[in-house]
CSV table of C-alpha atoms in Angstrom, one decimal:
chain,number,residue,atom,x,y,z
V,1,MET,CA,213.2,172.8,-8.1
V,2,LEU,CA,212.9,171.3,-4.6
V,3,THR,CA,214.9,168.2,-4.1
V,4,VAL,CA,214.5,165.7,-1.3
V,5,PRO,CA,217.7,164.9,0.6
V,6,THR,CA,219.1,161.5,-0.3
V,7,VAL,CA,218.8,160.1,3.2
V,8,LEU,CA,215.1,161.0,3.3
V,9,ALA,CA,214.5,159.6,-0.1
V,10,SER,CA,215.9,156.3,0.9
V,11,PRO,CA,213.5,153.6,2.0
V,12,LEU,CA,212.8,153.4,5.7
V,13,VAL,CA,214.3,150.0,5.9
V,14,THR,CA,217.7,151.5,5.1
V,15,LEU,CA,217.4,153.8,8.2
V,16,MET,CA,216.6,150.8,10.3
V,17,SER,CA,219.1,148.3,9.0
V,18,ILE,CA,222.0,146.8,11.1
V,19,PRO,CA,225.3,148.4,10.2
V,20,SER,CA,228.5,146.3,9.9
V,21,PRO,CA,231.7,147.6,11.5
V,22,ALA,CA,233.9,149.6,9.2
V,23,ASP,CA,236.9,147.7,10.5
V,24,GLY,CA,237.2,144.6,12.7
V,25,VAL,CA,240.8,145.2,13.7
V,26,TRP,CA,242.2,147.9,16.1
V,27,ASN,CA,246.0,148.4,16.5
V,28,LEU,CA,247.5,149.1,19.8
V,29,GLY,CA,250.9,150.0,18.6
V,30,PRO,CA,252.3,147.0,16.8
V,31,VAL,CA,249.7,144.7,18.3
V,32,PRO,CA,246.5,144.1,16.3
V,33,ILE,CA,243.3,143.5,18.3
V,34,ARG,CA,240.8,141.6,16.3
V,35,GLY,CA,237.0,141.6,16.9
V,36,TYR,CA,236.8,138.0,15.7
V,37,ALA,CA,239.4,136.8,18.3
V,38,LEU,CA,237.8,138.9,21.1
V,39,SER,CA,234.4,137.3,20.4
V,40,ILE,CA,235.9,133.8,20.5
V,41,ILE,CA,237.8,134.5,23.7
V,42,LEU,CA,234.8,136.1,25.5
V,43,GLY,CA,232.7,133.1,24.6
V,44,ILE,CA,235.3,130.7,26.0
V,45,VAL,CA,235.5,132.6,29.2
V,46,LEU,CA,231.7,132.6,29.7
V,47,ALA,CA,231.6,128.8,28.9
V,48,ILE,CA,234.2,128.1,31.5
V,49,TRP,CA,232.4,130.3,34.1
V,50,ILE,CA,229.0,128.7,33.5
V,51,GLY,CA,230.5,125.2,33.3
V,52,GLU,CA,232.4,125.7,36.5
V,53,ARG,CA,229.2,126.7,38.4
V,54,ARG,CA,227.2,123.8,37.0
V,55,TRP,CA,230.0,121.3,37.6
V,56,VAL,CA,230.4,122.3,41.3
V,57,ALA,CA,226.6,122.0,41.7
V,58,ARG,CA,226.8,118.4,40.3
V,59,GLY,CA,229.4,117.5,42.9
V,60,GLY,CA,232.6,118.3,41.1
V,61,THR,CA,235.5,120.2,42.5
V,62,ALA,CA,236.0,124.0,41.9
V,63,GLY,CA,238.7,124.7,39.4
V,64,GLU,CA,238.4,121.5,37.5
V,65,VAL,CA,236.6,123.0,34.5
V,66,SER,CA,239.3,125.6,34.2
V,67,ASP,CA,241.9,122.9,34.2
V,68,LEU,CA,240.0,120.9,31.6
V,69,ALA,CA,239.8,124.0,29.4
V,70,LEU,CA,243.5,123.7,29.0
V,71,TRP,CA,242.8,120.5,27.1
V,72,ALA,CA,239.5,121.4,25.4
V,73,VAL,CA,240.3,124.9,24.0
V,74,PRO,CA,243.5,124.0,22.0
V,75,PHE,CA,241.9,120.8,20.7
V,76,GLY,CA,238.7,122.7,19.8
V,77,LEU,CA,240.5,125.4,17.9
V,78,ILE,CA,242.5,122.8,16.0
V,79,GLY,CA,239.4,120.7,15.2
V,80,GLY,CA,237.4,123.8,14.1
V,81,ARG,CA,240.1,124.8,11.7
V,82,LEU,CA,240.7,121.3,10.4
V,83,TYR,CA,237.0,120.9,9.7
V,84,HIS,CA,236.8,124.2,7.8
V,85,VAL,CA,240.0,123.5,5.8
V,86,ILE,CA,239.0,119.9,4.9
V,87,THR,CA,235.4,120.9,3.8
V,88,ASP,CA,236.6,124.0,1.9
V,89,TRP,CA,240.1,122.9,0.9
V,90,GLU,CA,240.0,124.6,-2.5
V,91,LEU,CA,240.2,128.0,-0.7
V,92,TYR,CA,243.7,127.0,0.4
V,93,PHE,CA,245.0,124.3,-1.9
V,94,GLY,CA,243.2,125.1,-5.1
V,95,GLU,CA,244.8,126.6,-8.2
V,96,GLY,CA,246.5,130.0,-7.4
V,97,ARG,CA,245.9,129.6,-3.7
V,98,ASN,CA,248.5,129.8,-0.9
V,99,PRO,CA,248.4,126.8,1.4
V,100,VAL,CA,250.0,128.9,4.2
V,101,THR,CA,246.8,130.9,4.5
V,102,ALA,CA,245.2,127.8,6.0
V,103,LEU,CA,246.9,128.8,9.2
V,104,TYR,CA,245.4,132.3,9.2
V,105,VAL,CA,242.7,131.6,11.8
V,106,TRP,CA,242.2,135.3,12.5
V,107,ARG,CA,240.6,135.7,9.1
V,108,GLY,CA,237.7,133.5,10.2
V,109,GLY,CA,236.9,129.9,9.3
V,110,LEU,CA,236.3,127.7,12.3
V,111,GLY,CA,233.9,124.8,11.7
V,112,VAL,CA,231.7,124.3,14.8
V,113,TRP,CA,231.5,120.5,14.2
V,114,GLY,CA,235.2,120.0,14.2
V,115,ALA,CA,235.6,122.3,17.2
V,116,ILE,CA,233.0,120.3,19.2
V,117,ALA,CA,234.4,116.9,18.2
V,118,LEU,CA,238.0,117.6,19.0
V,119,GLY,CA,237.1,119.8,22.0
V,120,ALA,CA,235.1,116.9,23.5
V,121,PHE,CA,238.1,114.7,22.8
V,122,GLY,CA,240.3,117.1,24.8
V,123,VAL,CA,237.7,117.1,27.6
V,124,TRP,CA,237.8,113.3,27.7
V,125,LEU,CA,241.6,113.2,27.9
V,126,GLY,CA,241.6,115.7,30.8
V,127,ALA,CA,238.7,114.0,32.6
V,128,ARG,CA,240.4,110.6,32.3
V,129,SER,CA,243.5,112.0,34.0
V,130,LYS,CA,241.4,113.4,36.8
V,131,GLY,CA,239.2,110.4,37.4
V,132,ILE,CA,236.0,112.3,36.2
V,133,LYS,CA,233.1,110.5,34.6
V,134,LEU,CA,232.6,111.9,31.1
V,135,LEU,CA,228.8,112.0,30.8
V,136,PRO,CA,228.0,114.1,33.9
V,137,LEU,CA,230.8,116.4,32.9
V,138,LEU,CA,229.5,116.9,29.4
V,139,ASP,CA,226.0,117.5,30.9
V,140,ALA,CA,227.5,120.3,33.1
V,141,LEU,CA,229.5,121.9,30.2
V,142,ALA,CA,227.0,121.7,27.3
V,143,PRO,CA,224.8,124.8,28.2
V,144,GLY,CA,227.8,127.0,28.5
V,145,VAL,CA,229.1,125.9,25.1
V,146,LEU,CA,225.8,127.3,23.6
V,147,VAL,CA,226.6,130.7,25.2
V,148,ALA,CA,230.1,130.5,23.8
V,149,GLN,CA,228.8,129.8,20.3
V,150,ALA,CA,226.2,132.7,20.6
V,151,VAL,CA,228.9,135.2,21.6
V,152,GLY,CA,231.5,133.8,19.1
V,153,ARG,CA,229.1,134.4,16.2
V,154,TRP,CA,229.6,138.1,16.7
V,155,GLY,CA,233.1,137.5,15.3
V,156,ASN,CA,231.4,136.9,11.9
V,157,TRP,CA,229.8,140.3,12.2
V,158,PHE,CA,233.2,141.9,12.6
V,159,ASN,CA,234.5,140.0,9.6
V,160,GLN,CA,231.3,140.7,7.5
V,161,GLU,CA,230.9,137.0,6.7
V,162,LEU,CA,228.3,134.2,7.0
V,163,TYR,CA,225.3,136.3,6.3
V,164,GLY,CA,222.0,135.2,4.6
V,165,ARG,CA,220.1,136.0,1.5
V,166,PRO,CA,219.3,139.7,0.5
V,167,THR,CA,216.4,141.1,2.5
V,168,ASP,CA,214.6,144.4,2.9
V,169,LEU,CA,213.4,143.6,6.4
V,170,PRO,CA,214.1,146.4,9.0
V,171,TRP,CA,216.8,144.3,10.6
V,172,GLY,CA,218.7,143.6,7.4
V,173,LEU,CA,222.4,143.6,7.8
V,174,GLU,CA,224.5,146.1,5.8
V,175,ILE,CA,227.4,144.5,4.0
V,176,ASP,CA,230.1,146.5,2.2
V,177,VAL,CA,230.5,145.9,-1.5
V,178,ALA,CA,233.9,144.3,-1.0
V,179,HIS,CA,232.3,141.5,1.1
V,180,ARG,CA,229.3,140.8,-1.1
V,181,PRO,CA,229.1,137.8,-3.4
V,182,SER,CA,229.6,138.7,-7.1
V,183,GLN,CA,226.0,137.9,-8.0
V,184,TYR,CA,224.6,140.3,-5.3
V,185,LEU,CA,226.8,143.4,-5.7
V,186,ASP,CA,223.7,145.6,-6.1
V,187,GLN,CA,222.1,144.4,-2.9
V,188,ALA,CA,222.9,146.4,0.3
V,189,THR,CA,221.2,144.4,3.1
V,190,TYR,CA,221.1,140.7,4.0
V,191,HIS,CA,219.7,138.4,6.6
V,192,PRO,CA,221.9,138.6,9.7
V,193,ALA,CA,222.5,134.9,10.0
V,194,PHE,CA,225.0,135.4,12.8
V,195,LEU,CA,222.3,137.3,14.9
V,196,TYR,CA,219.7,134.6,14.2
V,197,GLU,CA,222.1,131.9,15.4
V,198,CYS,CA,223.1,134.0,18.4
V,199,LEU,CA,219.5,134.5,19.5
V,200,TRP,CA,218.6,130.8,18.8
V,201,ASN,CA,221.5,129.6,20.9
V,202,LEU,CA,220.6,131.8,23.9
V,203,ALA,CA,217.0,130.6,23.7
V,204,ALA,CA,218.2,127.0,23.5
V,205,PHE,CA,220.4,127.7,26.6
V,206,ALA,CA,217.4,128.9,28.5
V,207,VAL,CA,215.3,125.8,27.5
V,208,ILE,CA,218.1,123.4,28.5
V,209,ILE,CA,218.6,125.1,31.9
V,210,TRP,CA,214.8,124.8,32.5
V,211,ALA,CA,214.6,121.2,31.4
V,212,ASP,CA,217.6,120.2,33.5
V,213,ARG,CA,216.1,121.7,36.6
V,214,ARG,CA,212.6,120.4,35.9
V,215,PHE,CA,213.5,116.8,35.0
V,216,ARG,CA,216.9,116.4,36.6
V,217,LEU,CA,218.5,115.2,33.3
V,218,GLY,CA,221.5,112.9,33.5
V,219,HIS,CA,223.6,110.3,31.8
V,220,GLY,CA,224.4,112.5,28.8
V,221,ARG,CA,220.8,113.7,28.2
V,222,VAL,CA,221.7,117.4,28.7
V,223,ALA,CA,224.4,117.1,26.1
V,224,ALA,CA,222.0,115.3,23.8
V,225,LEU,CA,219.4,118.0,24.2
V,226,TYR,CA,222.1,120.6,23.4
V,227,VAL,CA,222.9,118.8,20.1
V,228,MET,CA,219.2,118.5,19.2
V,229,LEU,CA,218.4,122.1,19.8
V,230,TYR,CA,221.5,123.5,18.2
V,231,THR,CA,221.1,121.4,15.1
V,232,LEU,CA,217.4,122.4,14.7
V,233,GLY,CA,218.4,126.0,14.5
V,234,ARG,CA,221.6,125.4,12.5
V,235,GLY,CA,219.6,123.5,9.9
V,236,TRP,CA,217.3,126.4,8.9
V,237,ILE,CA,219.8,129.1,9.4
V,238,GLU,CA,222.3,127.3,7.1
V,239,ASN,CA,219.7,127.3,4.4
V,240,LEU,CA,219.6,131.1,4.5
V,241,ARG,CA,223.3,131.5,3.9
V,242,ILE,CA,224.7,132.4,0.5
V,243,ASP,CA,228.4,132.3,1.2
V,244,ASP,CA,230.4,130.2,-1.2
V,245,VAL,CA,231.3,126.8,0.2
V,246,GLN,CA,232.8,123.9,-1.6
V,247,MET,CA,230.1,121.4,-0.6
V,248,ASP,CA,227.0,123.5,-1.1
V,249,ASP,CA,225.1,120.8,-3.0
V,250,VAL,CA,225.3,117.3,-1.5
V,251,LEU,CA,222.2,115.5,-2.7
V,252,GLY,CA,220.4,118.9,-2.8
V,253,LEU,CA,221.6,120.3,0.5
V,254,ARG,CA,224.6,121.9,2.0
V,255,LEU,CA,227.0,119.6,3.8
V,256,ASN,CA,226.3,121.4,7.2
V,257,VAL,CA,222.6,120.8,6.8
V,258,TRP,CA,223.2,117.1,6.3
V,259,THR,CA,225.5,117.1,9.3
V,260,SER,CA,222.8,118.8,11.4
V,261,ILE,CA,220.2,116.2,10.3
V,262,VAL,CA,222.5,113.2,11.1
V,263,LEU,CA,223.6,114.6,14.5
V,264,PHE,CA,220.0,115.5,15.5
V,265,VAL,CA,218.9,111.9,14.8
V,266,LEU,CA,221.8,110.4,16.7
V,267,ALA,CA,221.3,112.7,19.7
V,268,ALA,CA,217.6,112.0,19.8
V,269,VAL,CA,218.3,108.2,19.8
V,270,TRP,CA,220.7,108.6,22.6
V,271,PHE,CA,218.3,110.8,24.6
V,272,VAL,CA,215.5,108.2,24.4
V,273,TRP,CA,217.8,105.2,25.0
V,274,SER,CA,219.5,106.9,28.0
V,275,ALA,CA,216.1,107.8,29.5
V,276,ARG,CA,214.9,104.2,29.4
V,277,ARG,CA,218.2,102.6,30.4
V,278,HIS,CA,219.4,105.1,33.0
V,279,PRO,CA,216.4,107.2,34.4
V,280,GLY,CA,217.3,109.9,36.8
V,281,ARG,CA,220.7,111.6,37.3
V,282,GLU,CA,224.1,110.3,38.4
V,283,GLU,CA,224.9,110.7,42.1
V,284,VAL,CA,228.6,109.9,41.6
V,285,VAL,CA,230.5,112.0,39.1
V,286,ARG,CA,234.0,110.6,39.4
V,287,THR,CA,235.8,107.3,39.4
V,288,ARG,CA,238.3,108.3,42.0
V,289,GLU,CA,239.1,111.1,44.3
V,290,PRO,CA,241.0,114.1,42.9
V,291,GLU,CA,244.8,113.5,42.7
V,292,VAL,CA,245.4,116.8,44.6
V,293,GLU,CA,243.6,115.4,47.6
V,294,ASP,CA,245.6,112.2,47.3
V,295,ALA,CA,248.8,114.3,47.2
V,296,GLU,CA,247.8,116.3,50.3
V,297,ASP,CA,246.9,113.1,52.2
V,298,SER,CA,250.3,111.7,51.2
V,299,GLU,CA,252.1,114.8,52.4
V,300,ASP,CA,250.2,114.7,55.7
V,301,SER,CA,251.1,111.0,56.1
V,302,GLU,CA,254.8,111.7,55.4
V,303,GLY,CA,254.7,114.7,57.8
V,304,SER,CA,253.3,112.4,60.5
V,305,ASP,CA,256.0,109.8,59.9
V,306,ASP,CA,258.7,112.5,60.0
V,307,ALA,CA,257.3,113.8,63.3
V,308,GLY,CA,257.2,110.3,64.7
V,309,ASP,CA,260.8,109.7,63.7
V,310,ALA,CA,261.9,113.0,65.3
V,311,GLU,CA,260.1,112.0,68.5
V,312,ASP,CA,261.8,108.6,68.5
V,313,SER,CA,265.2,110.3,68.0
V,314,GLU,CA,264.5,112.7,70.8
V,315,ASP,CA,263.6,109.8,73.1
V,316,GLY,CA,266.8,108.0,72.1
V,317,ARG,CA,269.0,111.0,73.0
V,318,ARG,CA,267.3,111.3,76.4
V,319,ALA,CA,267.8,107.6,77.3
V,320,GLY,CA,271.5,107.7,76.3
V,321,PRO,CA,273.4,105.0,74.4
V,322,THR,CA,272.3,101.4,74.8
V,323,ALA,CA,274.7,98.7,76.0
């Protein structure tokens, strides 16, 4: 009896599905290289590069965004982890759990809202020390953050996490049995929520760049537009997800959906208020000149004084002792 090979008997969608990596960790000797970490790092590098170019175009000084990243990145990572642990504390402090695992960031679990909140706080601290106005700085940085989020989402692909409901669409994401929810063990492909958010963020980035050039947005309106566009996408993508979260039913919606709704409204109010109160774009982006320039001027001044003292001393030696 003629039998059809298994691969040919499988539905066409199986042949067209998106595979998940067999392993998200590669070992270089004793050093583990994790796909999740690489995605986050690449996203940060791109955000700094884009933010640097936009900041210089706004009148800032080259290198300042890189300096501010030393404030923003640590605060952002801490904030992202805190948000995740606080909203899903049972994963780490529930019965039979090990609280030490709350420190295992490489396993995934960075809440974007906490990362943005504390990351922005770090930017504010750094900007204050450099005499930089916060709103034009946030306007310069916001589009790059979207690119960072888009690239960082691929870390979820490496970890086989944060996917959506089962689907037989051609772009369904293959998930290994070990990473499937217990109620969906017989389902092989799922909505690639990470890919949806990646593409949404890149599209939002393009819209913001266009709007900023077309309307010369200022006074925090680029940052507000970033929040509005991101939360629009996050809201519907969040509803696709089936991963177990502690606050999955807050008045009928997941906590992150409510967070998206609240932040969208606040950002929209700020956008309208700012446009009416401060039309146009700021021409001055700092409250004082960079401290580096002040230090150089001070050194030049001290150098001039030293040179003057040397000349006076030389004149004194030529004239000889006075009576």
